[in-house]
mmCIF file of C-alpha atoms in Angstrom:
data_model
loop_
_atom_site.group_PDB
_atom_site.id
_atom_site.type_symbol
_atom_site.label_atom_id
_atom_site.label_comp_id
_atom_site.label_asym_id
_atom_site.label_seq_id
_atom_site.Cartn_x
_atom_site.Cartn_y
_atom_site.Cartn_z
ATOM 1 C CA ASN A 853 31.755 35.180 57.817
ATOM 2 C CA ALA A 854 35.409 33.740 55.837
ATOM 3 C CA GLY A 855 35.679 30.429 57.383
ATOM 4 C CA VAL A 856 39.074 28.842 57.826
ATOM 5 C CA THR A 857 41.555 30.799 55.830
ATOM 6 C CA GLN A 858 45.233 29.695 55.508
ATOM 7 C CA THR A 859 48.277 31.500 54.507
ATOM 8 C CA PRO A 860 49.819 31.319 52.586
ATOM 9 C CA LYS A 861 48.549 29.323 49.131
ATOM 10 C CA PHE A 862 51.826 28.037 47.476
ATOM 11 C CA ARG A 863 55.838 27.963 49.096
ATOM 12 C CA ILE A 864 58.836 26.080 47.948
ATOM 13 C CA LEU A 865 61.296 25.454 50.555
ATOM 14 C CA LYS A 866 64.630 24.611 50.734
ATOM 15 C CA ILE A 867 66.003 21.664 52.708
ATOM 16 C CA GLY A 868 66.701 22.351 56.562
ATOM 17 C CA GLN A 869 64.657 26.057 56.498
ATOM 18 C CA SER A 870 61.708 26.682 58.647
ATOM 19 C CA MET A 871 58.486 28.250 58.036
ATOM 20 C CA THR A 872 54.742 29.103 59.742
ATOM 21 C CA LEU A 873 51.461 28.047 58.195
ATOM 22 C CA GLN A 874 49.228 30.254 59.384
ATOM 23 C CA CYS A 875 45.568 28.924 60.144
ATOM 24 C CA THR A 876 42.542 31.068 60.886
ATOM 25 C CA GLN A 877 38.917 30.618 61.703
ATOM 26 C CA ASP A 878 36.380 33.360 62.849
ATOM 27 C CA MET A 879 33.898 30.892 63.580
ATOM 28 C CA ASN A 880 34.713 30.421 67.176
ATOM 29 C CA HIS A 881 35.007 26.981 66.902
ATOM 30 C CA ASN A 882 36.847 25.754 69.872
ATOM 31 C CA TYR A 883 38.139 22.370 68.034
ATOM 32 C CA MET A 884 41.383 23.120 65.272
ATOM 33 C CA TYR A 885 43.580 20.368 62.902
ATOM 34 C CA TRP A 886 45.930 20.281 60.752
ATOM 35 C CA TYR A 887 46.376 17.388 58.039
ATOM 36 C CA ARG A 888 48.926 16.910 55.422
ATOM 37 C CA GLN A 889 47.511 14.837 51.988
ATOM 38 C CA ASP A 890 49.946 13.372 50.053
ATOM 39 C CA PRO A 891 49.625 13.511 46.420
ATOM 40 C CA GLY A 892 46.867 10.881 45.594
ATOM 41 C CA MET A 893 46.440 10.094 49.395
ATOM 42 C CA GLY A 894 44.573 10.749 52.347
ATOM 43 C CA LEU A 895 43.874 12.966 55.039
ATOM 44 C CA LYS A 896 46.924 12.131 57.982
ATOM 45 C CA LEU A 897 46.116 14.227 61.163
ATOM 46 C CA ILE A 898 49.218 15.524 62.449
ATOM 47 C CA TYR A 899 48.126 18.327 65.340
ATOM 48 C CA TYR A 900 44.791 19.071 67.297
ATOM 49 C CA SER A 901 43.681 21.499 69.682
ATOM 50 C CA VAL A 902 40.331 21.609 71.830
ATOM 51 C CA GLY A 903 40.987 25.336 72.690
ATOM 52 C CA ALA A 904 43.174 27.685 73.357
ATOM 53 C CA GLY A 905 46.432 26.522 74.845
ATOM 54 C CA ILE A 906 45.873 22.972 74.582
ATOM 55 C CA THR A 907 46.993 20.991 72.129
ATOM 56 C CA ASP A 908 47.900 17.274 71.243
ATOM 57 C CA LYS A 909 50.018 15.282 68.230
ATOM 58 C CA GLY A 910 47.797 13.195 65.636
ATOM 59 C CA GLU A 911 49.114 10.481 63.371
ATOM 60 C CA VAL A 912 52.377 12.084 62.196
ATOM 61 C CA PRO A 913 53.656 14.667 64.350
ATOM 62 C CA ASN A 914 57.290 14.005 64.276
ATOM 63 C CA GLY A 915 58.983 17.879 62.092
ATOM 64 C CA TYR A 916 55.864 19.847 63.122
ATOM 65 C CA ASN A 917 55.476 22.276 66.246
ATOM 66 C CA VAL A 918 51.950 24.356 66.801
ATOM 67 C CA SER A 919 50.948 26.326 69.329
ATOM 68 C CA ARG A 920 46.998 27.579 70.096
ATOM 69 C CA SER A 921 47.195 31.262 72.266
ATOM 70 C CA THR A 922 43.689 32.168 70.606
ATOM 71 C CA THR A 923 40.640 30.492 69.767
ATOM 72 C CA GLU A 924 41.148 31.937 65.999
ATOM 73 C CA ASP A 925 44.702 31.038 65.306
ATOM 74 C CA PHE A 926 46.100 27.860 64.902
ATOM 75 C CA PRO A 927 49.710 28.276 63.085
ATOM 76 C CA LEU A 928 51.767 25.147 62.166
ATOM 77 C CA ARG A 929 55.610 25.618 62.431
ATOM 78 C CA LEU A 930 57.907 23.366 60.197
ATOM 79 C CA GLU A 931 61.768 23.498 61.841
ATOM 80 C CA LEU A 932 64.306 21.917 59.145
ATOM 81 C CA ALA A 933 62.503 21.310 55.827
ATOM 82 C CA ALA A 934 63.105 17.685 54.320
ATOM 83 C CA PRO A 935 61.344 16.693 51.359
ATOM 84 C CA SER A 936 59.253 14.155 52.930
ATOM 85 C CA GLN A 937 56.998 17.197 53.996
ATOM 86 C CA THR A 938 56.483 18.123 50.628
ATOM 87 C CA SER A 939 52.455 17.613 50.695
ATOM 88 C CA VAL A 940 49.587 19.683 51.078
ATOM 89 C CA TYR A 941 48.099 21.157 54.365
ATOM 90 C CA PHE A 942 44.907 22.054 55.270
ATOM 91 C CA CYS A 943 43.404 22.814 58.411
ATOM 92 C CA ALA A 944 39.674 21.938 59.622
ATOM 93 C CA SER A 945 37.993 23.661 62.761
ATOM 94 C CA ARG A 946 34.670 22.812 64.390
ATOM 95 C CA THR A 947 32.432 23.581 67.387
ATOM 96 C CA SER A 948 32.645 21.388 70.408
ATOM 97 C CA ALA A 949 29.155 19.992 70.021
ATOM 98 C CA PRO A 950 29.013 15.962 69.553
ATOM 99 C CA GLY A 951 28.979 15.693 65.555
ATOM 100 C CA GLU A 952 29.201 19.012 64.390
ATOM 101 C CA THR A 953 30.346 19.468 60.545
ATOM 102 C CA GLN A 954 34.485 19.967 60.633
ATOM 103 C CA TYR A 955 35.343 22.526 57.616
ATOM 104 C CA PHE A 956 37.969 23.095 55.972
ATOM 105 C CA GLY A 957 40.345 25.669 54.868
ATOM 106 C CA PRO A 958 41.705 25.963 51.340
ATOM 107 C CA GLY A 959 44.831 24.607 51.742
ATOM 108 C CA THR A 960 49.015 25.422 51.729
ATOM 109 C CA ARG A 961 50.607 23.468 48.851
ATOM 110 C CA LEU A 962 54.488 23.316 50.032
ATOM 111 C CA LEU A 963 57.316 21.588 48.117
ATOM 112 C CA VAL A 964 60.278 21.529 49.869
ATOM 113 C CA LEU A 965 63.532 21.091 47.734
ATOM 114 C CA GLY B 320 42.048 3.811 68.573
ATOM 115 C CA GLU B 321 40.039 3.884 65.556
ATOM 116 C CA ASN B 322 40.884 2.578 62.236
ATOM 117 C CA VAL B 323 38.466 3.014 58.926
ATOM 118 C CA GLU B 324 39.111 1.100 55.780
ATOM 119 C CA GLN B 325 36.991 2.087 52.230
ATOM 120 C CA HIS B 326 36.492 0.203 49.391
ATOM 121 C CA PRO B 327 36.937 0.439 46.377
ATOM 122 C CA SER B 328 39.973 2.698 45.673
ATOM 123 C CA THR B 329 38.458 3.833 42.826
ATOM 124 C CA LEU B 330 35.485 3.436 40.407
ATOM 125 C CA SER B 331 33.974 4.380 37.404
ATOM 126 C CA VAL B 332 30.491 4.421 36.432
ATOM 127 C CA GLN B 333 28.577 5.512 33.210
ATOM 128 C CA GLU B 334 26.816 8.444 33.571
ATOM 129 C CA GLY B 335 23.001 7.739 35.121
ATOM 130 C CA ASP B 336 24.271 4.689 36.834
ATOM 131 C CA SER B 337 24.438 4.767 41.047
ATOM 132 C CA ALA B 338 27.718 4.303 42.856
ATOM 133 C CA VAL B 339 28.353 2.500 46.293
ATOM 134 C CA ILE B 340 30.904 3.408 48.234
ATOM 135 C CA LYS B 341 31.675 1.225 51.160
ATOM 136 C CA CYS B 342 33.401 2.039 55.111
ATOM 137 C CA THR B 343 33.807 -0.196 58.052
ATOM 138 C CA TYR B 344 35.273 0.978 60.809
ATOM 139 C CA SER B 345 36.859 -0.961 64.406
ATOM 140 C CA ASP B 346 35.359 1.211 67.619
ATOM 141 C CA SER B 347 31.955 0.396 68.505
ATOM 142 C CA ALA B 348 31.950 3.133 70.578
ATOM 143 C CA SER B 349 32.051 5.027 67.327
ATOM 144 C CA ASN B 350 28.460 7.183 66.437
ATOM 145 C CA TYR B 351 29.457 9.804 63.856
ATOM 146 C CA PHE B 352 30.033 9.129 60.341
ATOM 147 C CA PRO B 353 30.497 11.980 58.035
ATOM 148 C CA TRP B 354 31.522 11.886 54.097
ATOM 149 C CA TYR B 355 33.702 14.756 52.435
ATOM 150 C CA LYS B 356 33.944 15.387 48.574
ATOM 151 C CA GLN B 357 36.640 16.747 47.730
ATOM 152 C CA GLU B 358 37.050 18.166 43.919
ATOM 153 C CA LEU B 359 41.072 17.834 42.317
ATOM 154 C CA GLY B 360 42.612 20.703 43.700
ATOM 155 C CA LYS B 361 39.986 21.947 46.064
ATOM 156 C CA ARG B 362 39.531 21.357 50.365
ATOM 157 C CA PRO B 363 37.470 18.823 51.183
ATOM 158 C CA GLN B 364 33.745 19.440 51.789
ATOM 159 C CA LEU B 365 31.066 17.587 53.610
ATOM 160 C CA ILE B 366 27.964 15.932 51.492
ATOM 161 C CA ILE B 367 26.217 13.971 53.944
ATOM 162 C CA ASP B 368 26.579 12.456 57.438
ATOM 163 C CA ILE B 369 24.535 10.302 59.914
ATOM 164 C CA ARG B 370 24.593 9.415 63.599
ATOM 165 C CA SER B 371 24.756 6.133 65.261
ATOM 166 C CA ASN B 372 20.952 6.420 66.053
ATOM 167 C CA VAL B 373 19.907 6.975 62.442
ATOM 168 C CA GLY B 374 19.689 3.881 59.790
ATOM 169 C CA GLU B 375 19.805 6.103 57.182
ATOM 170 C CA LYS B 376 19.764 8.979 55.528
ATOM 171 C CA LYS B 377 18.951 10.908 52.046
ATOM 172 C CA ASP B 378 20.003 14.147 50.663
ATOM 173 C CA GLN B 379 18.462 14.034 46.863
ATOM 174 C CA ARG B 380 21.035 11.535 45.328
ATOM 175 C CA ILE B 381 22.921 10.853 47.944
ATOM 176 C CA ALA B 382 22.260 8.996 50.706
ATOM 177 C CA VAL B 383 24.347 6.859 53.641
ATOM 178 C CA THR B 384 23.079 3.830 55.069
ATOM 179 C CA LEU B 385 24.620 2.777 58.711
ATOM 180 C CA ASN B 386 24.699 -1.102 60.029
ATOM 181 C CA LYS B 387 25.940 -0.782 63.792
ATOM 182 C CA THR B 388 25.711 -4.278 64.235
ATOM 183 C CA ALA B 389 28.422 -4.874 61.304
ATOM 184 C CA LYS B 390 30.185 -1.491 61.927
ATOM 185 C CA HIS B 391 30.029 -0.685 58.320
ATOM 186 C CA PHE B 392 28.242 2.624 56.377
ATOM 187 C CA SER B 393 27.618 2.982 52.773
ATOM 188 C CA LEU B 394 27.397 6.050 50.725
ATOM 189 C CA HIS B 395 25.050 6.229 47.775
ATOM 190 C CA ILE B 396 25.401 8.338 44.631
ATOM 191 C CA THR B 397 22.016 7.787 42.343
ATOM 192 C CA GLU B 398 21.290 9.086 39.112
ATOM 193 C CA THR B 399 25.428 10.069 38.629
ATOM 194 C CA GLN B 400 26.481 13.274 36.535
ATOM 195 C CA PRO B 401 30.192 14.365 35.374
ATOM 196 C CA GLU B 402 30.317 16.926 38.209
ATOM 197 C CA ASP B 403 30.263 13.593 40.834
ATOM 198 C CA SER B 404 33.732 12.682 39.681
ATOM 199 C CA ALA B 405 35.663 13.526 42.754
ATOM 200 C CA VAL B 406 37.415 11.720 45.430
ATOM 201 C CA TYR B 407 35.214 10.785 48.444
ATOM 202 C CA PHE B 408 36.131 10.455 52.375
ATOM 203 C CA CYS B 409 34.651 8.484 54.378
ATOM 204 C CA ALA B 410 35.346 9.258 59.067
ATOM 205 C CA ALA B 411 34.277 8.086 61.566
ATOM 206 C CA SER B 412 34.656 9.723 65.315
ATOM 207 C CA TYR B 413 33.068 9.147 68.550
ATOM 208 C CA SER B 414 30.763 11.685 69.497
ATOM 209 C CA GLY B 415 33.071 14.228 67.497
ATOM 210 C CA ASN B 416 35.445 15.173 70.519
ATOM 211 C CA THR B 417 37.539 12.814 69.540
ATOM 212 C CA PRO B 418 39.654 13.588 65.850
ATOM 213 C CA LEU B 419 37.732 12.150 62.488
ATOM 214 C CA VAL B 420 39.611 9.095 61.556
ATOM 215 C CA PHE B 421 39.581 9.257 57.537
ATOM 216 C CA GLY B 422 39.811 6.364 55.480
ATOM 217 C CA LYS B 423 41.998 6.450 52.352
ATOM 218 C CA GLY B 424 39.934 7.973 49.631
ATOM 219 C CA THR B 425 37.552 6.625 46.336
ATOM 220 C CA ARG B 426 38.514 8.217 43.338
ATOM 221 C CA LEU B 427 35.062 8.882 41.454
ATOM 222 C CA SER B 428 34.643 8.655 37.592
ATOM 223 C CA VAL B 429 31.778 9.936 36.068
ATOM 224 C CA ILE B 430 32.173 8.612 32.280
ATOM 225 C CA ALA B 431 29.712 10.580 29.934
#
């Protein structure tokens, strides 16, 4: 299993541009999450999904959108990028069984200039 | 909703000494408490977790204790080594059906 994969690894965006961060997992996990981690800071939940077709907002959803059309994929869309969205973005997934391990992807480093 | 406080924010220890990181949570319904280690530039990785029906769990040099009454849990690392240097995050959730709520992290430095 590849686990949780994310693309791209690094991206530079200009203010006002848009992009989609890709996340795929091959573990048949129902639950998927998007976090952002600012330099030297903790993990903030952006959006999450408990299954295909179901998404919900986390702590910091403004400026982002998600979709979950398949179990495997959970893309994060940034519209009108702003410098405040400069961060490292981590995708994560786990099964729906209570207390199961949450696995993180390798992250996407985004710089908005 | 759940709130997780983590202390200290930074911790320096001499190689071979023990390190203790403490977390408190606010929601008494929370019953799953994982700890993640994040090395510089890497993803967070689970190192140990504990469920509310257990008071302590050990895995080699790492142990976690849980006090449900006081709503706090702690990570203990014994015989620290330079490779233990990283940022450690605690987290809490209710039955895992709610998203994990993370503490702000502790940067541990092990000085050789």
